[in-house]
């Protein structure tokens, strides 16, 4: 927790970890005696990133938001009489914040990319995303961007794209390497995160959708998009209502098209029209038949 971008007070740490303030201070003293540099800003404390072993600690295994939801379900499914259940909940939920685990930095191939982007954000520098593999058209090219925020799972980073003059999400797995330039941000006033829906689509607009789901579509929805659970309510007769907002119809449409025999669109004529246009565009022979 002391290595993340979020700053905590001693009281915050004591509450989150279910410990006394004295114990927290004792741990901090232990860090200091081991050679770590403790940074204080008012009542907030952090480990300085120049401290020895800082990267080893900061590169802890990280659970994505969806993984955290699945993990929560798994723990809750354990019999209440099992003594290990409460210990697991206490240890793992101590770093939960609104259904996600605390922002630690991912481990593995993306670690160097994350650290370079974190430094660029802190120093407000433009970066070059070398050999970025775009999902649109399969183009691979360098992108000059201004990174300014991560998604909660560090899988994507919000950047201002200097080419398109707009804010976009870039997936870290599609970045070959990151080069931090000497150029400072030029477009900070335009840095703005967009809404991300349960189908992982993002945009500045929100569209209300309602779907009546059968058992098959409901189960597949939860498996593929775990965050959808919050927006599902039972209707009875083995049907469920998905009532949510989407950034665009693209994500939800792809899901509906594959399960049209099990899904009914409710009070969402715009989605019906989008699907009709989608089928005409990508499957015109079906219309002719």
PDB file of N, CA and C in Angstrom, residues 164-207:
ATOM      1  N   UNK A 164      -4.473  12.195 -33.198  1.00  0.00           N
ATOM      2  CA  UNK A 164      -5.919  12.376 -33.365  1.00  0.00           C
ATOM      3  C   UNK A 164      -6.479  13.524 -32.527  1.00  0.00           C
ATOM      4  N   UNK A 165      -5.627  14.079 -31.639  1.00  0.00           N
ATOM      5  CA  UNK A 165      -6.046  15.181 -30.750  1.00  0.00           C
ATOM      6  C   UNK A 165      -7.233  14.771 -29.877  1.00  0.00           C
ATOM      7  N   UNK A 166      -7.176  13.551 -29.355  1.00  0.00           N
ATOM      8  CA  UNK A 166      -8.260  13.051 -28.500  1.00  0.00           C
ATOM      9  C   UNK A 166      -7.694  12.107 -27.446  1.00  0.00           C
ATOM     10  N   UNK A 167      -8.469  11.880 -26.396  1.00  0.00           N
ATOM     11  CA  UNK A 167      -8.052  10.981 -25.317  1.00  0.00           C
ATOM     12  C   UNK A 167      -8.495   9.559 -25.648  1.00  0.00           C
ATOM     13  N   UNK A 168      -7.575   8.616 -25.487  1.00  0.00           N
ATOM     14  CA  UNK A 168      -7.853   7.225 -25.821  1.00  0.00           C
ATOM     15  C   UNK A 168      -7.280   6.301 -24.752  1.00  0.00           C
ATOM     16  N   UNK A 169      -7.789   5.071 -24.747  1.00  0.00           N
ATOM     17  CA  UNK A 169      -7.227   4.021 -23.911  1.00  0.00           C
ATOM     18  C   UNK A 169      -6.267   3.183 -24.742  1.00  0.00           C
ATOM     19  N   UNK A 170      -5.082   2.932 -24.206  1.00  0.00           N
ATOM     20  CA  UNK A 170      -4.103   2.081 -24.865  1.00  0.00           C
ATOM     21  C   UNK A 170      -3.822   0.878 -23.977  1.00  0.00           C
ATOM     22  N   UNK A 171      -3.904  -0.315 -24.545  1.00  0.00           N
ATOM     23  CA  UNK A 171      -3.648  -1.532 -23.786  1.00  0.00           C
ATOM     24  C   UNK A 171      -2.146  -1.755 -23.653  1.00  0.00           C
ATOM     25  N   UNK A 172      -1.702  -1.999 -22.409  1.00  0.00           N
ATOM     26  CA  UNK A 172      -0.279  -2.154 -22.167  1.00  0.00           C
ATOM     27  C   UNK A 172       0.288  -3.370 -22.890  1.00  0.00           C
ATOM     28  N   UNK A 173      -0.513  -4.423 -23.036  1.00  0.00           N
ATOM     29  CA  UNK A 173      -0.037  -5.649 -23.676  1.00  0.00           C
ATOM     30  C   UNK A 173       0.291  -5.435 -25.153  1.00  0.00           C
ATOM     31  N   UNK A 174      -0.228  -4.352 -25.735  1.00  0.00           N
ATOM     32  CA  UNK A 174       0.009  -4.084 -27.153  1.00  0.00           C
ATOM     33  C   UNK A 174       1.172  -3.124 -27.383  1.00  0.00           C
ATOM     34  N   UNK A 175       1.838  -2.710 -26.306  1.00  0.00           N
ATOM     35  CA  UNK A 175       2.970  -1.790 -26.403  1.00  0.00           C
ATOM     36  C   UNK A 175       4.263  -2.594 -26.399  1.00  0.00           C
ATOM     37  N   UNK A 176       5.113  -2.354 -27.401  1.00  0.00           N
ATOM     38  CA  UNK A 176       6.396  -3.049 -27.441  1.00  0.00           C
ATOM     39  C   UNK A 176       7.341  -2.473 -26.398  1.00  0.00           C
ATOM     40  N   UNK A 177       7.443  -1.148 -26.341  1.00  0.00           N
ATOM     41  CA  UNK A 177       8.280  -0.480 -25.344  1.00  0.00           C
ATOM     42  C   UNK A 177       7.844   0.973 -25.234  1.00  0.00           C
ATOM     43  N   UNK A 178       8.281   1.625 -24.142  1.00  0.00           N
ATOM     44  CA  UNK A 178       7.915   3.021 -23.894  1.00  0.00           C
ATOM     45  C   UNK A 178       9.176   3.866 -23.823  1.00  0.00           C
ATOM     46  N   UNK A 179       9.172   4.965 -24.564  1.00  0.00           N
ATOM     47  CA  UNK A 179      10.282   5.922 -24.518  1.00  0.00           C
ATOM     48  C   UNK A 179       9.761   7.237 -23.952  1.00  0.00           C
ATOM     49  N   UNK A 180      10.281   7.619 -22.795  1.00  0.00           N
ATOM     50  CA  UNK A 180       9.886   8.880 -22.175  1.00  0.00           C
ATOM     51  C   UNK A 180      10.706  10.000 -22.808  1.00  0.00           C
ATOM     52  N   UNK A 181      10.042  10.998 -23.369  1.00  0.00           N
ATOM     53  CA  UNK A 181      10.738  12.091 -24.043  1.00  0.00           C
ATOM     54  C   UNK A 181      11.026  13.236 -23.069  1.00  0.00           C
ATOM     55  N   UNK A 182      11.757  14.230 -23.537  1.00  0.00           N
ATOM     56  CA  UNK A 182      12.044  15.422 -22.730  1.00  0.00           C
ATOM     57  C   UNK A 182      10.952  16.479 -22.870  1.00  0.00           C
ATOM     58  N   UNK A 183       9.958  16.207 -23.715  1.00  0.00           N
ATOM     59  CA  UNK A 183       8.896  17.181 -23.970  1.00  0.00           C
ATOM     60  C   UNK A 183       7.804  17.087 -22.912  1.00  0.00           C
ATOM     61  N   UNK A 184       7.469  18.206 -22.321  1.00  0.00           N
ATOM     62  CA  UNK A 184       6.408  18.235 -21.310  1.00  0.00           C
ATOM     63  C   UNK A 184       5.036  18.161 -21.991  1.00  0.00           C
ATOM     64  N   UNK A 185       4.019  17.845 -21.184  1.00  0.00           N
ATOM     65  CA  UNK A 185       2.644  17.824 -21.706  1.00  0.00           C
ATOM     66  C   UNK A 185       2.331  19.169 -22.383  1.00  0.00           C
ATOM     67  N   UNK A 186       1.640  19.097 -23.499  1.00  0.00           N
ATOM     68  CA  UNK A 186       1.211  20.290 -24.215  1.00  0.00           C
ATOM     69  C   UNK A 186      -0.310  20.469 -24.195  1.00  0.00           C
ATOM     70  N   UNK A 187      -1.022  19.435 -23.717  1.00  0.00           N
ATOM     71  CA  UNK A 187      -2.490  19.438 -23.848  1.00  0.00           C
ATOM     72  C   UNK A 187      -3.197  19.033 -22.553  1.00  0.00           C
ATOM     73  N   UNK A 188      -2.624  19.421 -21.414  1.00  0.00           N
ATOM     74  CA  UNK A 188      -3.165  18.968 -20.136  1.00  0.00           C
ATOM     75  C   UNK A 188      -4.634  19.342 -19.951  1.00  0.00           C
ATOM     76  N   UNK A 189      -5.042  20.474 -20.452  1.00  0.00           N
ATOM     77  CA  UNK A 189      -6.435  20.905 -20.291  1.00  0.00           C
ATOM     78  C   UNK A 189      -7.407  19.961 -20.977  1.00  0.00           C
ATOM     79  N   UNK A 190      -6.921  19.168 -21.924  1.00  0.00           N
ATOM     80  CA  UNK A 190      -7.786  18.240 -22.662  1.00  0.00           C
ATOM     81  C   UNK A 190      -7.748  16.820 -22.100  1.00  0.00           C
ATOM     82  N   UNK A 191      -6.954  16.592 -21.070  1.00  0.00           N
ATOM     83  CA  UNK A 191      -6.855  15.257 -20.476  1.00  0.00           C
ATOM     84  C   UNK A 191      -8.157  14.915 -19.746  1.00  0.00           C
ATOM     85  N   UNK A 192      -8.844  13.929 -20.233  1.00  0.00           N
ATOM     86  CA  UNK A 192     -10.124  13.561 -19.617  1.00  0.00           C
ATOM     87  C   UNK A 192     -10.408  12.088 -19.848  1.00  0.00           C
ATOM     88  N   UNK A 193     -10.696  11.377 -18.749  1.00  0.00           N
ATOM     89  CA  UNK A 193     -11.052   9.965 -18.834  1.00  0.00           C
ATOM     90  C   UNK A 193     -12.512   9.827 -19.240  1.00  0.00           C
ATOM     91  N   UNK A 194     -12.794   8.817 -20.031  1.00  0.00           N
ATOM     92  CA  UNK A 194     -14.162   8.564 -20.473  1.00  0.00           C
ATOM     93  C   UNK A 194     -14.784   7.437 -19.648  1.00  0.00           C
ATOM     94  N   UNK A 195     -16.053   7.240 -19.858  1.00  0.00           N
ATOM     95  CA  UNK A 195     -16.813   6.184 -19.189  1.00  0.00           C
ATOM     96  C   UNK A 195     -16.467   4.826 -19.811  1.00  0.00           C
ATOM     97  N   UNK A 196     -16.235   3.803 -18.963  1.00  0.00           N
ATOM     98  CA  UNK A 196     -15.983   2.440 -19.434  1.00  0.00           C
ATOM     99  C   UNK A 196     -17.152   1.569 -18.986  1.00  0.00           C
ATOM    100  N   UNK A 197     -17.807   0.890 -19.923  1.00  0.00           N
ATOM    101  CA  UNK A 197     -18.968   0.082 -19.555  1.00  0.00           C
ATOM    102  C   UNK A 197     -18.574  -1.356 -19.220  1.00  0.00           C
ATOM    103  N   UNK A 198     -19.560  -2.179 -18.861  1.00  0.00           N
ATOM    104  CA  UNK A 198     -19.270  -3.549 -18.430  1.00  0.00           C
ATOM    105  C   UNK A 198     -18.761  -4.419 -19.569  1.00  0.00           C
ATOM    106  N   UNK A 199     -18.965  -3.967 -20.821  1.00  0.00           N
ATOM    107  CA  UNK A 199     -18.471  -4.720 -21.978  1.00  0.00           C
ATOM    108  C   UNK A 199     -17.086  -4.227 -22.401  1.00  0.00           C
ATOM    109  N   UNK A 200     -16.464  -3.398 -21.548  1.00  0.00           N
ATOM    110  CA  UNK A 200     -15.107  -2.876 -21.727  1.00  0.00           C
ATOM    111  C   UNK A 200     -14.998  -1.883 -22.882  1.00  0.00           C
ATOM    112  N   UNK A 201     -16.109  -1.285 -23.275  1.00  0.00           N
ATOM    113  CA  UNK A 201     -16.093  -0.228 -24.280  1.00  0.00           C
ATOM    114  C   UNK A 201     -16.032   1.117 -23.555  1.00  0.00           C
ATOM    115  N   UNK A 202     -15.391   2.107 -24.171  1.00  0.00           N
ATOM    116  CA  UNK A 202     -15.297   3.413 -23.526  1.00  0.00           C
ATOM    117  C   UNK A 202     -15.738   4.518 -24.472  1.00  0.00           C
ATOM    118  N   UNK A 203     -16.182   5.624 -23.893  1.00  0.00           N
ATOM    119  CA  UNK A 203     -16.653   6.757 -24.680  1.00  0.00           C
ATOM    120  C   UNK A 203     -17.165   7.859 -23.785  1.00  0.00           C
ATOM    121  N   UNK A 204     -17.517   8.975 -24.364  1.00  0.00           N
ATOM    122  CA  UNK A 204     -18.006  10.116 -23.589  1.00  0.00           C
ATOM    123  C   UNK A 204     -19.513  10.086 -23.390  1.00  0.00           C
ATOM    124  N   UNK A 205     -20.209   9.263 -24.183  1.00  0.00           N
ATOM    125  CA  UNK A 205     -21.668   9.186 -24.083  1.00  0.00           C
ATOM    126  C   UNK A 205     -22.088   7.956 -23.290  1.00  0.00           C
ATOM    127  N   UNK A 206     -23.326   7.984 -22.791  1.00  0.00           N
ATOM    128  CA  UNK A 206     -23.906   6.849 -22.062  1.00  0.00           C
ATOM    129  C   UNK A 206     -25.269   6.520 -22.671  1.00  0.00           C
ATOM    130  N   UNK A 207     -25.473   5.249 -22.983  1.00  0.00           N
ATOM    131  CA  UNK A 207     -26.728   4.801 -23.566  1.00  0.00           C
ATOM    132  C   UNK A 207     -27.362   3.750 -22.650  1.00  0.00           C
TER     133      UNK A 207
END
